[in-house]
Amino acid sequence: MSLNRRQARELAFQFLYGHLAIAAPAPKAAELRHTDFELFAENFESKSDEFAWELAEGTGKNLPALDAQIGKLSTNWRIERMPRVDLTVLRLAAFEILFRPDIPKTVSINEAIELAKRFGAEDSAAFVNGLLDKIAKPS
């Protein structure tokens, strides 16, 4: 069964959280393996989704640029102190906003807010929304 894009984002988020959130706050570009992703995807009772893998792989490969942008625009939180769920959601959505022009920025932001509501703390959605709005605005 193929995943819809929301499910694919959730799969990518959970894979990234499991692989990146336990690492140092700002790891170098992560070399995520597709075979690890395929094994992880089996837990979702679906085949590995290509869109989900593109998001996970792209986020991993671009971590330094994503973390630099997130850190630069976050005025009250240093990246090292951000909750891991929020940081993972921000990294994933920032990748979509900055590196996937085929995805409307508003869609990326709205999907990130939904992930933050589902997996984050009470104030995660507002935090994610505010920071992603800054990332999405042209410099």
PDB file of C-alpha atoms in Angstrom:
ATOM      1  CA  MET A   1       0.000   0.000   0.000  1.00  0.00           C
ATOM      2  CA  SER A   2       1.374   3.391  -0.966  1.00  0.00           C
ATOM      3  CA  LEU A   3       1.502   6.206   1.564  1.00  0.00           C
ATOM      4  CA  ASN A   4      -0.120   9.581   1.071  1.00  0.00           C
ATOM      5  CA  ARG A   5       2.186  12.572   1.487  1.00  0.00           C
ATOM      6  CA  ARG A   6       1.167  13.241   5.095  1.00  0.00           C
ATOM      7  CA  GLN A   7       1.932   9.628   6.017  1.00  0.00           C
ATOM      8  CA  ALA A   8       5.202   9.828   4.082  1.00  0.00           C
ATOM      9  CA  ARG A   9       6.218  12.935   6.042  1.00  0.00           C
ATOM     10  CA  GLU A  10       5.383  11.162   9.291  1.00  0.00           C
ATOM     11  CA  LEU A  11       7.493   8.186   8.232  1.00  0.00           C
ATOM     12  CA  ALA A  12      10.400  10.476   7.286  1.00  0.00           C
ATOM     13  CA  PHE A  13      10.030  12.389  10.575  1.00  0.00           C
ATOM     14  CA  GLN A  14      10.081   9.249  12.700  1.00  0.00           C
ATOM     15  CA  PHE A  15      13.038   7.815  10.808  1.00  0.00           C
ATOM     16  CA  LEU A  16      14.982  11.080  11.154  1.00  0.00           C
ATOM     17  CA  TYR A  17      14.074  11.421  14.815  1.00  0.00           C
ATOM     18  CA  GLY A  18      15.350   7.942  15.504  1.00  0.00           C
ATOM     19  CA  HIS A  19      18.577   8.516  13.611  1.00  0.00           C
ATOM     20  CA  LEU A  20      19.373  12.171  14.228  1.00  0.00           C
ATOM     21  CA  ALA A  21      17.795  13.215  17.499  1.00  0.00           C
ATOM     22  CA  ILE A  22      20.023  10.939  19.514  1.00  0.00           C
ATOM     23  CA  ALA A  23      23.111  12.295  17.770  1.00  0.00           C
ATOM     24  CA  ALA A  24      24.912  15.501  18.639  1.00  0.00           C
ATOM     25  CA  PRO A  25      22.697  18.576  18.267  1.00  0.00           C
ATOM     26  CA  ALA A  26      24.306  19.631  14.984  1.00  0.00           C
ATOM     27  CA  PRO A  27      25.852  16.548  13.395  1.00  0.00           C
ATOM     28  CA  LYS A  28      27.667  16.742  10.106  1.00  0.00           C
ATOM     29  CA  ALA A  29      25.728  15.635   7.067  1.00  0.00           C
ATOM     30  CA  ALA A  30      24.208  12.312   7.971  1.00  0.00           C
ATOM     31  CA  GLU A  31      24.763   9.343   5.740  1.00  0.00           C
ATOM     32  CA  LEU A  32      21.410   7.660   6.002  1.00  0.00           C
ATOM     33  CA  ARG A  33      21.185   4.247   4.404  1.00  0.00           C
ATOM     34  CA  HIS A  34      18.230   3.298   2.257  1.00  0.00           C
ATOM     35  CA  THR A  35      18.309  -0.251   3.625  1.00  0.00           C
ATOM     36  CA  ASP A  36      17.867   1.101   7.176  1.00  0.00           C
ATOM     37  CA  PHE A  37      14.951   3.160   5.915  1.00  0.00           C
ATOM     38  CA  GLU A  38      13.360   0.125   4.248  1.00  0.00           C
ATOM     39  CA  LEU A  39      13.604  -1.880   7.476  1.00  0.00           C
ATOM     40  CA  PHE A  40      12.150   1.025   9.447  1.00  0.00           C
ATOM     41  CA  ALA A  41       9.291   1.428   6.947  1.00  0.00           C
ATOM     42  CA  GLU A  42       8.212  -2.172   7.531  1.00  0.00           C
ATOM     43  CA  ASN A  43       6.925  -1.029  10.936  1.00  0.00           C
ATOM     44  CA  PHE A  44       4.383   1.098   9.088  1.00  0.00           C
ATOM     45  CA  GLU A  45       2.924  -1.968   7.390  1.00  0.00           C
ATOM     46  CA  SER A  46       3.610  -0.429   4.029  1.00  0.00           C
ATOM     47  CA  LYS A  47       6.253  -0.483   1.413  1.00  0.00           C
ATOM     48  CA  SER A  48       9.000   2.044   1.692  1.00  0.00           C
ATOM     49  CA  ASP A  49       7.774   5.268   0.183  1.00  0.00           C
ATOM     50  CA  GLU A  50      10.023   7.066  -2.300  1.00  0.00           C
ATOM     51  CA  PHE A  51       8.792  10.535  -1.281  1.00  0.00           C
ATOM     52  CA  ALA A  52       9.466   9.751   2.388  1.00  0.00           C
ATOM     53  CA  TRP A  53      12.962   8.521   1.530  1.00  0.00           C
ATOM     54  CA  GLU A  54      13.665  11.644  -0.570  1.00  0.00           C
ATOM     55  CA  LEU A  55      12.709  13.817   2.412  1.00  0.00           C
ATOM     56  CA  ALA A  56      14.757  11.803   4.905  1.00  0.00           C
ATOM     57  CA  GLU A  57      17.805  11.538   2.664  1.00  0.00           C
ATOM     58  CA  GLY A  58      17.681  15.195   1.625  1.00  0.00           C
ATOM     59  CA  THR A  59      17.338  16.345   5.209  1.00  0.00           C
ATOM     60  CA  GLY A  60      20.257  14.173   6.275  1.00  0.00           C
ATOM     61  CA  LYS A  61      22.519  15.353   3.460  1.00  0.00           C
ATOM     62  CA  ASN A  62      21.760  19.021   4.114  1.00  0.00           C
ATOM     63  CA  LEU A  63      21.929  19.078   7.922  1.00  0.00           C
ATOM     64  CA  PRO A  64      24.681  21.713   8.212  1.00  0.00           C
ATOM     65  CA  ALA A  65      22.812  24.183   5.974  1.00  0.00           C
ATOM     66  CA  LEU A  66      19.473  23.433   7.637  1.00  0.00           C
ATOM     67  CA  ASP A  67      20.850  23.810  11.152  1.00  0.00           C
ATOM     68  CA  ALA A  68      22.626  27.035  10.186  1.00  0.00           C
ATOM     69  CA  GLN A  69      19.367  28.520   8.896  1.00  0.00           C
ATOM     70  CA  ILE A  70      17.352  27.322  11.891  1.00  0.00           C
ATOM     71  CA  GLY A  71      19.970  28.605  14.326  1.00  0.00           C
ATOM     72  CA  LYS A  72      20.271  31.964  12.592  1.00  0.00           C
ATOM     73  CA  LEU A  73      16.539  32.645  12.670  1.00  0.00           C
ATOM     74  CA  SER A  74      15.762  31.297  16.132  1.00  0.00           C
ATOM     75  CA  THR A  75      16.076  34.290  18.417  1.00  0.00           C
ATOM     76  CA  ASN A  76      15.202  32.745  21.776  1.00  0.00           C
ATOM     77  CA  TRP A  77      16.473  29.177  21.450  1.00  0.00           C
ATOM     78  CA  ARG A  78      19.946  27.923  20.679  1.00  0.00           C
ATOM     79  CA  ILE A  79      19.743  24.872  18.467  1.00  0.00           C
ATOM     80  CA  GLU A  80      21.436  22.753  21.152  1.00  0.00           C
ATOM     81  CA  ARG A  81      18.591  23.520  23.569  1.00  0.00           C
ATOM     82  CA  MET A  82      15.656  22.949  21.234  1.00  0.00           C
ATOM     83  CA  PRO A  83      13.458  19.971  22.015  1.00  0.00           C
ATOM     84  CA  ARG A  84      14.503  17.089  19.740  1.00  0.00           C
ATOM     85  CA  VAL A  85      10.994  16.637  18.335  1.00  0.00           C
ATOM     86  CA  ASP A  86      10.765  20.315  17.406  1.00  0.00           C
ATOM     87  CA  LEU A  87      14.239  20.311  15.881  1.00  0.00           C
ATOM     88  CA  THR A  88      13.486  17.230  13.794  1.00  0.00           C
ATOM     89  CA  VAL A  89      10.228  18.753  12.522  1.00  0.00           C
ATOM     90  CA  LEU A  90      12.050  22.016  11.743  1.00  0.00           C
ATOM     91  CA  ARG A  91      14.847  20.234   9.874  1.00  0.00           C
ATOM     92  CA  LEU A  92      12.409  18.237   7.759  1.00  0.00           C
ATOM     93  CA  ALA A  93      10.219  21.229   6.891  1.00  0.00           C
ATOM     94  CA  ALA A  94      13.194  23.527   6.309  1.00  0.00           C
ATOM     95  CA  PHE A  95      14.526  20.992   3.815  1.00  0.00           C
ATOM     96  CA  GLU A  96      11.216  21.089   1.947  1.00  0.00           C
ATOM     97  CA  ILE A  97      11.094  24.897   1.992  1.00  0.00           C
ATOM     98  CA  LEU A  98      14.706  25.473   0.961  1.00  0.00           C
ATOM     99  CA  PHE A  99      15.422  22.536  -1.353  1.00  0.00           C
ATOM    100  CA  ARG A 100      12.090  21.383  -2.787  1.00  0.00           C
ATOM    101  CA  PRO A 101      10.599  24.215  -4.871  1.00  0.00           C
ATOM    102  CA  ASP A 102       8.029  21.742  -6.233  1.00  0.00           C
ATOM    103  CA  ILE A 103       6.313  21.721  -2.819  1.00  0.00           C
ATOM    104  CA  PRO A 104       4.419  24.904  -1.886  1.00  0.00           C
ATOM    105  CA  LYS A 105       5.918  26.508   1.218  1.00  0.00           C
ATOM    106  CA  THR A 106       2.506  26.803   2.838  1.00  0.00           C
ATOM    107  CA  VAL A 107       1.990  23.055   2.474  1.00  0.00           C
ATOM    108  CA  SER A 108       5.371  22.338   4.086  1.00  0.00           C
ATOM    109  CA  ILE A 109       4.575  24.671   6.987  1.00  0.00           C
ATOM    110  CA  ASN A 110       1.082  23.282   7.536  1.00  0.00           C
ATOM    111  CA  GLU A 111       2.318  19.691   7.472  1.00  0.00           C
ATOM    112  CA  ALA A 112       5.088  20.566   9.945  1.00  0.00           C
ATOM    113  CA  ILE A 113       2.553  22.164  12.283  1.00  0.00           C
ATOM    114  CA  GLU A 114       0.513  18.954  12.192  1.00  0.00           C
ATOM    115  CA  LEU A 115       3.601  16.873  13.026  1.00  0.00           C
ATOM    116  CA  ALA A 116       4.430  19.235  15.898  1.00  0.00           C
ATOM    117  CA  LYS A 117       0.881  18.975  17.241  1.00  0.00           C
ATOM    118  CA  ARG A 118       0.969  15.204  17.075  1.00  0.00           C
ATOM    119  CA  PHE A 119       4.450  14.527  18.447  1.00  0.00           C
ATOM    120  CA  GLY A 120       5.546  17.698  20.224  1.00  0.00           C
ATOM    121  CA  ALA A 121       4.740  19.567  23.401  1.00  0.00           C
ATOM    122  CA  GLU A 122       1.806  21.913  23.871  1.00  0.00           C
ATOM    123  CA  ASP A 123       3.675  24.929  22.482  1.00  0.00           C
ATOM    124  CA  SER A 124       5.575  23.076  19.736  1.00  0.00           C
ATOM    125  CA  ALA A 125       3.167  23.938  16.919  1.00  0.00           C
ATOM    126  CA  ALA A 126       3.376  27.684  17.594  1.00  0.00           C
ATOM    127  CA  PHE A 127       7.180  27.548  17.853  1.00  0.00           C
ATOM    128  CA  VAL A 128       7.509  25.553  14.620  1.00  0.00           C
ATOM    129  CA  ASN A 129       5.059  27.828  12.796  1.00  0.00           C
ATOM    130  CA  GLY A 130       6.874  31.014  13.805  1.00  0.00           C
ATOM    131  CA  LEU A 131      10.319  29.769  12.848  1.00  0.00           C
ATOM    132  CA  LEU A 132       9.228  28.217   9.546  1.00  0.00           C
ATOM    133  CA  ASP A 133       7.477  31.458   8.572  1.00  0.00           C
ATOM    134  CA  LYS A 134      10.850  33.195   8.938  1.00  0.00           C
ATOM    135  CA  ILE A 135      12.601  30.513   6.883  1.00  0.00           C
ATOM    136  CA  ALA A 136       9.973  30.714   4.137  1.00  0.00           C
ATOM    137  CA  LYS A 137      10.185  34.488   3.755  1.00  0.00           C
ATOM    138  CA  PRO A 138      12.623  35.647   1.083  1.00  0.00           C
ATOM    139  CA  SER A 139      15.729  37.329   2.481  1.00  0.00           C
TER     140      SER A 139
END
